[in-house]
Amino acid sequence: MTAILLRILIMAVIFGAIALGVRRIWRDWQKQFKAEETEVHQRDLEERKRPDVITLKRDADGTFRPPENDNRR
């Protein structure tokens, strides 16, 4: 009986260690992905400020076109 309990305890410890390791890897990846998304978002915001970038609007027919009041043309 003691051998069975010892095996169950050892298996529980092993699975617990694996679960904690997977959890830590998952959290580290999530932080990295969030940092990359923030960096891309900041780059996009800076790019939108440039004068040669046109913001397109979707018309009623679904086609993207520059706004009517665009004075850069």
mmCIF file of N, CA and C in Angstrom:
data_model
loop_
_atom_site.group_PDB
_atom_site.id
_atom_site.type_symbol
_atom_site.label_atom_id
_atom_site.label_comp_id
_atom_site.label_asym_id
_atom_site.label_seq_id
_atom_site.Cartn_x
_atom_site.Cartn_y
_atom_site.Cartn_z
ATOM 1 N N MET A 1 0.820 -1.190 0.000
ATOM 2 C CA MET A 1 0.000 0.000 0.000
ATOM 3 C C MET A 1 0.866 1.256 0.000
ATOM 4 N N THR A 2 1.960 1.225 0.753
ATOM 5 C CA THR A 2 2.842 2.387 0.829
ATOM 6 C C THR A 2 3.511 2.647 -0.510
ATOM 7 N N ALA A 3 3.835 1.601 -1.249
ATOM 8 C CA ALA A 3 4.485 1.763 -2.548
ATOM 9 C C ALA A 3 3.550 2.449 -3.540
ATOM 10 N N ILE A 4 2.277 2.118 -3.487
ATOM 11 C CA ILE A 4 1.309 2.744 -4.399
ATOM 12 C C ILE A 4 1.172 4.228 -4.078
ATOM 13 N N LEU A 5 1.068 4.552 -2.802
ATOM 14 C CA LEU A 5 0.964 5.963 -2.407
ATOM 15 C C LEU A 5 2.227 6.736 -2.780
ATOM 16 N N LEU A 6 3.377 6.100 -2.627
ATOM 17 C CA LEU A 6 4.635 6.750 -2.991
ATOM 18 C C LEU A 6 4.684 7.009 -4.498
ATOM 19 N N ARG A 7 4.248 6.058 -5.297
ATOM 20 C CA ARG A 7 4.213 6.246 -6.756
ATOM 21 C C ARG A 7 3.255 7.379 -7.135
ATOM 22 N N ILE A 8 2.089 7.396 -6.503
ATOM 23 C CA ILE A 8 1.115 8.457 -6.787
ATOM 24 C C ILE A 8 1.693 9.814 -6.410
ATOM 25 N N LEU A 9 2.360 9.889 -5.270
ATOM 26 C CA LEU A 9 2.969 11.146 -4.830
ATOM 27 C C LEU A 9 4.068 11.590 -5.791
ATOM 28 N N ILE A 10 4.909 10.676 -6.221
ATOM 29 C CA ILE A 10 5.984 11.011 -7.167
ATOM 30 C C ILE A 10 5.390 11.484 -8.496
ATOM 31 N N MET A 11 4.368 10.792 -8.985
ATOM 32 C CA MET A 11 3.733 11.197 -10.243
ATOM 33 C C MET A 11 3.088 12.574 -10.104
ATOM 34 N N ALA A 12 2.458 12.840 -8.965
ATOM 35 C CA ALA A 12 1.828 14.145 -8.742
ATOM 36 C C ALA A 12 2.878 15.254 -8.735
ATOM 37 N N VAL A 13 4.017 15.000 -8.107
ATOM 38 C CA VAL A 13 5.093 15.995 -8.078
ATOM 39 C C VAL A 13 5.631 16.234 -9.485
ATOM 40 N N ILE A 14 5.830 15.185 -10.243
ATOM 41 C CA ILE A 14 6.345 15.325 -11.616
ATOM 42 C C ILE A 14 5.357 16.107 -12.477
ATOM 43 N N PHE A 15 4.076 15.731 -12.434
ATOM 44 C CA PHE A 15 3.074 16.443 -13.236
ATOM 45 C C PHE A 15 2.912 17.888 -12.771
ATOM 46 N N GLY A 16 3.027 18.116 -11.477
ATOM 47 C CA GLY A 16 2.957 19.490 -10.961
ATOM 48 C C GLY A 16 4.112 20.335 -11.467
ATOM 49 N N ALA A 17 5.313 19.768 -11.482
ATOM 50 C CA ALA A 17 6.479 20.501 -11.990
ATOM 51 C C ALA A 17 6.327 20.798 -13.479
ATOM 52 N N ILE A 18 5.823 19.829 -14.225
ATOM 53 C CA ILE A 18 5.604 20.046 -15.665
ATOM 54 C C ILE A 18 4.563 21.141 -15.875
ATOM 55 N N ALA A 19 3.478 21.095 -15.110
ATOM 56 C CA ALA A 19 2.415 22.093 -15.255
ATOM 57 C C ALA A 19 2.935 23.490 -14.927
ATOM 58 N N LEU A 20 3.726 23.610 -13.877
ATOM 59 C CA LEU A 20 4.279 24.923 -13.522
ATOM 60 C C LEU A 20 5.252 25.412 -14.588
ATOM 61 N N GLY A 21 6.028 24.513 -15.161
ATOM 62 C CA GLY A 21 6.953 24.897 -16.228
ATOM 63 C C GLY A 21 6.224 25.370 -17.469
ATOM 64 N N VAL A 22 5.175 24.643 -17.840
ATOM 65 C CA VAL A 22 4.381 25.039 -19.009
ATOM 66 C C VAL A 22 3.711 26.380 -18.748
ATOM 67 N N ARG A 23 3.212 26.568 -17.545
ATOM 68 C CA ARG A 23 2.570 27.846 -17.190
ATOM 69 C C ARG A 23 3.558 28.998 -17.290
ATOM 70 N N ARG A 24 4.763 28.791 -16.818
ATOM 71 C CA ARG A 24 5.770 29.851 -16.872
ATOM 72 C C ARG A 24 6.155 30.165 -18.318
ATOM 73 N N ILE A 25 6.342 29.136 -19.122
ATOM 74 C CA ILE A 25 6.665 29.352 -20.535
ATOM 75 C C ILE A 25 5.534 30.125 -21.204
ATOM 76 N N TRP A 26 4.294 29.737 -20.941
ATOM 77 C CA TRP A 26 3.140 30.414 -21.529
ATOM 78 C C TRP A 26 3.123 31.885 -21.139
ATOM 79 N N ARG A 27 3.350 32.199 -19.879
ATOM 80 C CA ARG A 27 3.330 33.594 -19.426
ATOM 81 C C ARG A 27 4.476 34.390 -20.041
ATOM 82 N N ASP A 28 5.651 33.794 -20.167
ATOM 83 C CA ASP A 28 6.779 34.485 -20.792
ATOM 84 C C ASP A 28 6.487 34.792 -22.251
ATOM 85 N N TRP A 29 5.896 33.848 -22.950
ATOM 86 C CA TRP A 29 5.551 34.074 -24.360
ATOM 87 C C TRP A 29 4.513 35.175 -24.484
ATOM 88 N N GLN A 30 3.518 35.164 -23.598
ATOM 89 C CA GLN A 30 2.481 36.193 -23.655
ATOM 90 C C GLN A 30 3.080 37.581 -23.446
ATOM 91 N N LYS A 31 4.024 37.702 -22.523
ATOM 92 C CA LYS A 31 4.685 38.995 -22.299
ATOM 93 C C LYS A 31 5.458 39.422 -23.536
ATOM 94 N N GLN A 32 6.142 38.479 -24.162
ATOM 95 C CA GLN A 32 6.923 38.802 -25.362
ATOM 96 C C GLN A 32 6.004 39.226 -26.501
ATOM 97 N N PHE A 33 4.904 38.505 -26.694
ATOM 98 C CA PHE A 33 3.964 38.862 -27.761
ATOM 99 C C PHE A 33 3.360 40.234 -27.507
ATOM 100 N N LYS A 34 3.033 40.535 -26.257
ATOM 101 C CA LYS A 34 2.450 41.838 -25.932
ATOM 102 C C LYS A 34 3.456 42.948 -26.190
ATOM 103 N N ALA A 35 4.720 42.723 -25.857
ATOM 104 C CA ALA A 35 5.755 43.728 -26.104
ATOM 105 C C ALA A 35 5.925 43.964 -27.599
ATOM 106 N N GLU A 36 5.903 42.904 -28.390
ATOM 107 C CA GLU A 36 6.021 43.053 -29.843
ATOM 108 C C GLU A 36 4.816 43.784 -30.421
ATOM 109 N N GLU A 37 3.613 43.485 -29.926
ATOM 110 C CA GLU A 37 2.415 44.165 -30.407
ATOM 111 C C GLU A 37 2.460 45.646 -30.072
ATOM 112 N N THR A 38 2.949 45.987 -28.887
ATOM 113 C CA THR A 38 3.073 47.389 -28.495
ATOM 114 C C THR A 38 4.069 48.101 -29.395
ATOM 115 N N GLU A 39 5.170 47.447 -29.696
ATOM 116 C CA GLU A 39 6.181 48.035 -30.576
ATOM 117 C C GLU A 39 5.622 48.268 -31.981
ATOM 118 N N VAL A 40 4.896 47.303 -32.502
ATOM 119 C CA VAL A 40 4.300 47.443 -33.835
ATOM 120 C C VAL A 40 3.255 48.557 -33.828
ATOM 121 N N HIS A 41 2.471 48.637 -32.770
ATOM 122 C CA HIS A 41 1.449 49.679 -32.674
ATOM 123 C C HIS A 41 2.085 51.066 -32.651
ATOM 124 N N GLN A 42 3.152 51.230 -31.877
ATOM 125 C CA GLN A 42 3.839 52.523 -31.825
ATOM 126 C C GLN A 42 4.430 52.876 -33.184
ATOM 127 N N ARG A 43 4.992 51.897 -33.871
ATOM 128 C CA ARG A 43 5.545 52.138 -35.200
ATOM 129 C C ARG A 43 4.445 52.567 -36.171
ATOM 130 N N ASP A 44 3.283 51.918 -36.080
ATOM 131 C CA ASP A 44 2.165 52.279 -36.945
ATOM 132 C C ASP A 44 1.671 53.695 -36.658
ATOM 133 N N LEU A 45 1.616 54.067 -35.385
ATOM 134 C CA LEU A 45 1.185 55.425 -35.039
ATOM 135 C C LEU A 45 2.147 56.465 -35.598
ATOM 136 N N GLU A 46 3.441 56.188 -35.506
ATOM 137 C CA GLU A 46 4.430 57.117 -36.057
ATOM 138 C C GLU A 46 4.321 57.194 -37.577
ATOM 139 N N GLU A 47 4.051 56.066 -38.208
ATOM 140 C CA GLU A 47 3.943 56.038 -39.663
ATOM 141 C C GLU A 47 2.721 56.817 -40.141
ATOM 142 N N ARG A 48 1.637 56.775 -39.382
ATOM 143 C CA ARG A 48 0.420 57.499 -39.766
ATOM 144 C C ARG A 48 0.617 59.007 -39.755
ATOM 145 N N LYS A 49 1.560 59.492 -38.969
ATOM 146 C CA LYS A 49 1.808 60.932 -38.873
ATOM 147 C C LYS A 49 2.532 61.477 -40.096
ATOM 148 N N ARG A 50 3.131 60.601 -40.882
ATOM 149 C CA ARG A 50 3.878 61.059 -42.054
ATOM 150 C C ARG A 50 2.930 61.666 -43.077
ATOM 151 N N PRO A 51 3.375 62.702 -43.783
ATOM 152 C CA PRO A 51 2.481 63.367 -44.737
ATOM 153 C C PRO A 51 2.197 62.543 -45.993
ATOM 154 N N ASP A 52 3.020 61.569 -46.314
ATOM 155 C CA ASP A 52 2.794 60.794 -47.533
ATOM 156 C C ASP A 52 1.907 59.564 -47.322
ATOM 157 N N VAL A 53 1.341 59.407 -46.125
ATOM 158 C CA VAL A 53 0.472 58.275 -45.830
ATOM 159 C C VAL A 53 -0.982 58.723 -45.962
ATOM 160 N N ILE A 54 -1.760 57.997 -46.737
ATOM 161 C CA ILE A 54 -3.163 58.322 -46.969
ATOM 162 C C ILE A 54 -4.023 57.351 -46.169
ATOM 163 N N THR A 55 -4.983 57.892 -45.437
ATOM 164 C CA THR A 55 -5.927 57.063 -44.706
ATOM 165 C C THR A 55 -7.130 56.810 -45.603
ATOM 166 N N LEU A 56 -7.398 55.556 -45.886
ATOM 167 C CA LEU A 56 -8.501 55.202 -46.769
ATOM 168 C C LEU A 56 -9.757 54.923 -45.954
ATOM 169 N N LYS A 57 -10.891 55.325 -46.511
ATOM 170 C CA LYS A 57 -12.190 55.080 -45.881
ATOM 171 C C LYS A 57 -12.987 54.140 -46.770
ATOM 172 N N ARG A 58 -13.804 53.296 -46.159
ATOM 173 C CA ARG A 58 -14.632 52.355 -46.920
ATOM 174 C C ARG A 58 -15.898 53.078 -47.379
ATOM 175 N N ASP A 59 -16.160 53.047 -48.691
ATOM 176 C CA ASP A 59 -17.376 53.632 -49.252
ATOM 177 C C ASP A 59 -18.552 52.682 -49.061
ATOM 178 N N ALA A 60 -19.711 53.133 -49.484
ATOM 179 C CA ALA A 60 -20.926 52.318 -49.357
ATOM 180 C C ALA A 60 -20.836 51.034 -50.180
ATOM 181 N N ASP A 61 -20.091 51.073 -51.285
ATOM 182 C CA ASP A 61 -19.962 49.879 -52.122
ATOM 183 C C ASP A 61 -18.880 48.920 -51.633
ATOM 184 N N GLY A 62 -18.198 49.274 -50.541
ATOM 185 C CA GLY A 62 -17.193 48.389 -49.962
ATOM 186 C C GLY A 62 -15.786 48.631 -50.453
ATOM 187 N N THR A 63 -15.595 49.586 -51.356
ATOM 188 C CA THR A 63 -14.274 49.889 -51.895
ATOM 189 C C THR A 63 -13.593 50.924 -51.007
ATOM 190 N N PHE A 64 -12.320 50.734 -50.755
ATOM 191 C CA PHE A 64 -11.569 51.699 -49.961
ATOM 192 C C PHE A 64 -11.105 52.834 -50.862
ATOM 193 N N ARG A 65 -11.409 54.071 -50.447
ATOM 194 C CA ARG A 65 -11.025 55.256 -51.202
ATOM 195 C C ARG A 65 -10.532 56.322 -50.233
ATOM 196 N N PRO A 66 -9.717 57.277 -50.740
ATOM 197 C CA PRO A 66 -9.316 58.389 -49.877
ATOM 198 C C PRO A 66 -10.533 59.252 -49.546
ATOM 199 N N PRO A 67 -10.509 59.936 -48.417
ATOM 200 C CA PRO A 67 -11.642 60.800 -48.067
ATOM 201 C C PRO A 67 -11.822 61.919 -49.095
ATOM 202 N N GLU A 68 -13.037 62.430 -49.193
ATOM 203 C CA GLU A 68 -13.349 63.477 -50.166
ATOM 204 C C GLU A 68 -12.621 64.780 -49.848
ATOM 205 N N ASN A 69 -12.389 65.058 -48.588
ATOM 206 C CA ASN A 69 -11.754 66.325 -48.208
ATOM 207 C C ASN A 69 -10.230 66.221 -48.141
ATOM 208 N N ASP A 70 -9.655 65.260 -48.816
ATOM 209 C CA ASP A 70 -8.204 65.075 -48.832
ATOM 210 C C ASP A 70 -7.578 66.127 -49.746
ATOM 211 N N ASN A 71 -6.780 67.032 -49.194
ATOM 212 C CA ASN A 71 -6.182 68.141 -49.946
ATOM 213 C C ASN A 71 -4.809 67.802 -50.504
ATOM 214 N N ARG A 72 -4.355 66.590 -50.343
ATOM 215 C CA ARG A 72 -3.002 66.242 -50.781
ATOM 216 C C ARG A 72 -2.937 65.854 -52.244
ATOM 217 N N ARG A 73 -4.039 65.758 -52.921
ATOM 218 C CA ARG A 73 -4.014 65.360 -54.330
ATOM 219 C C ARG A 73 -3.760 66.527 -55.223
#
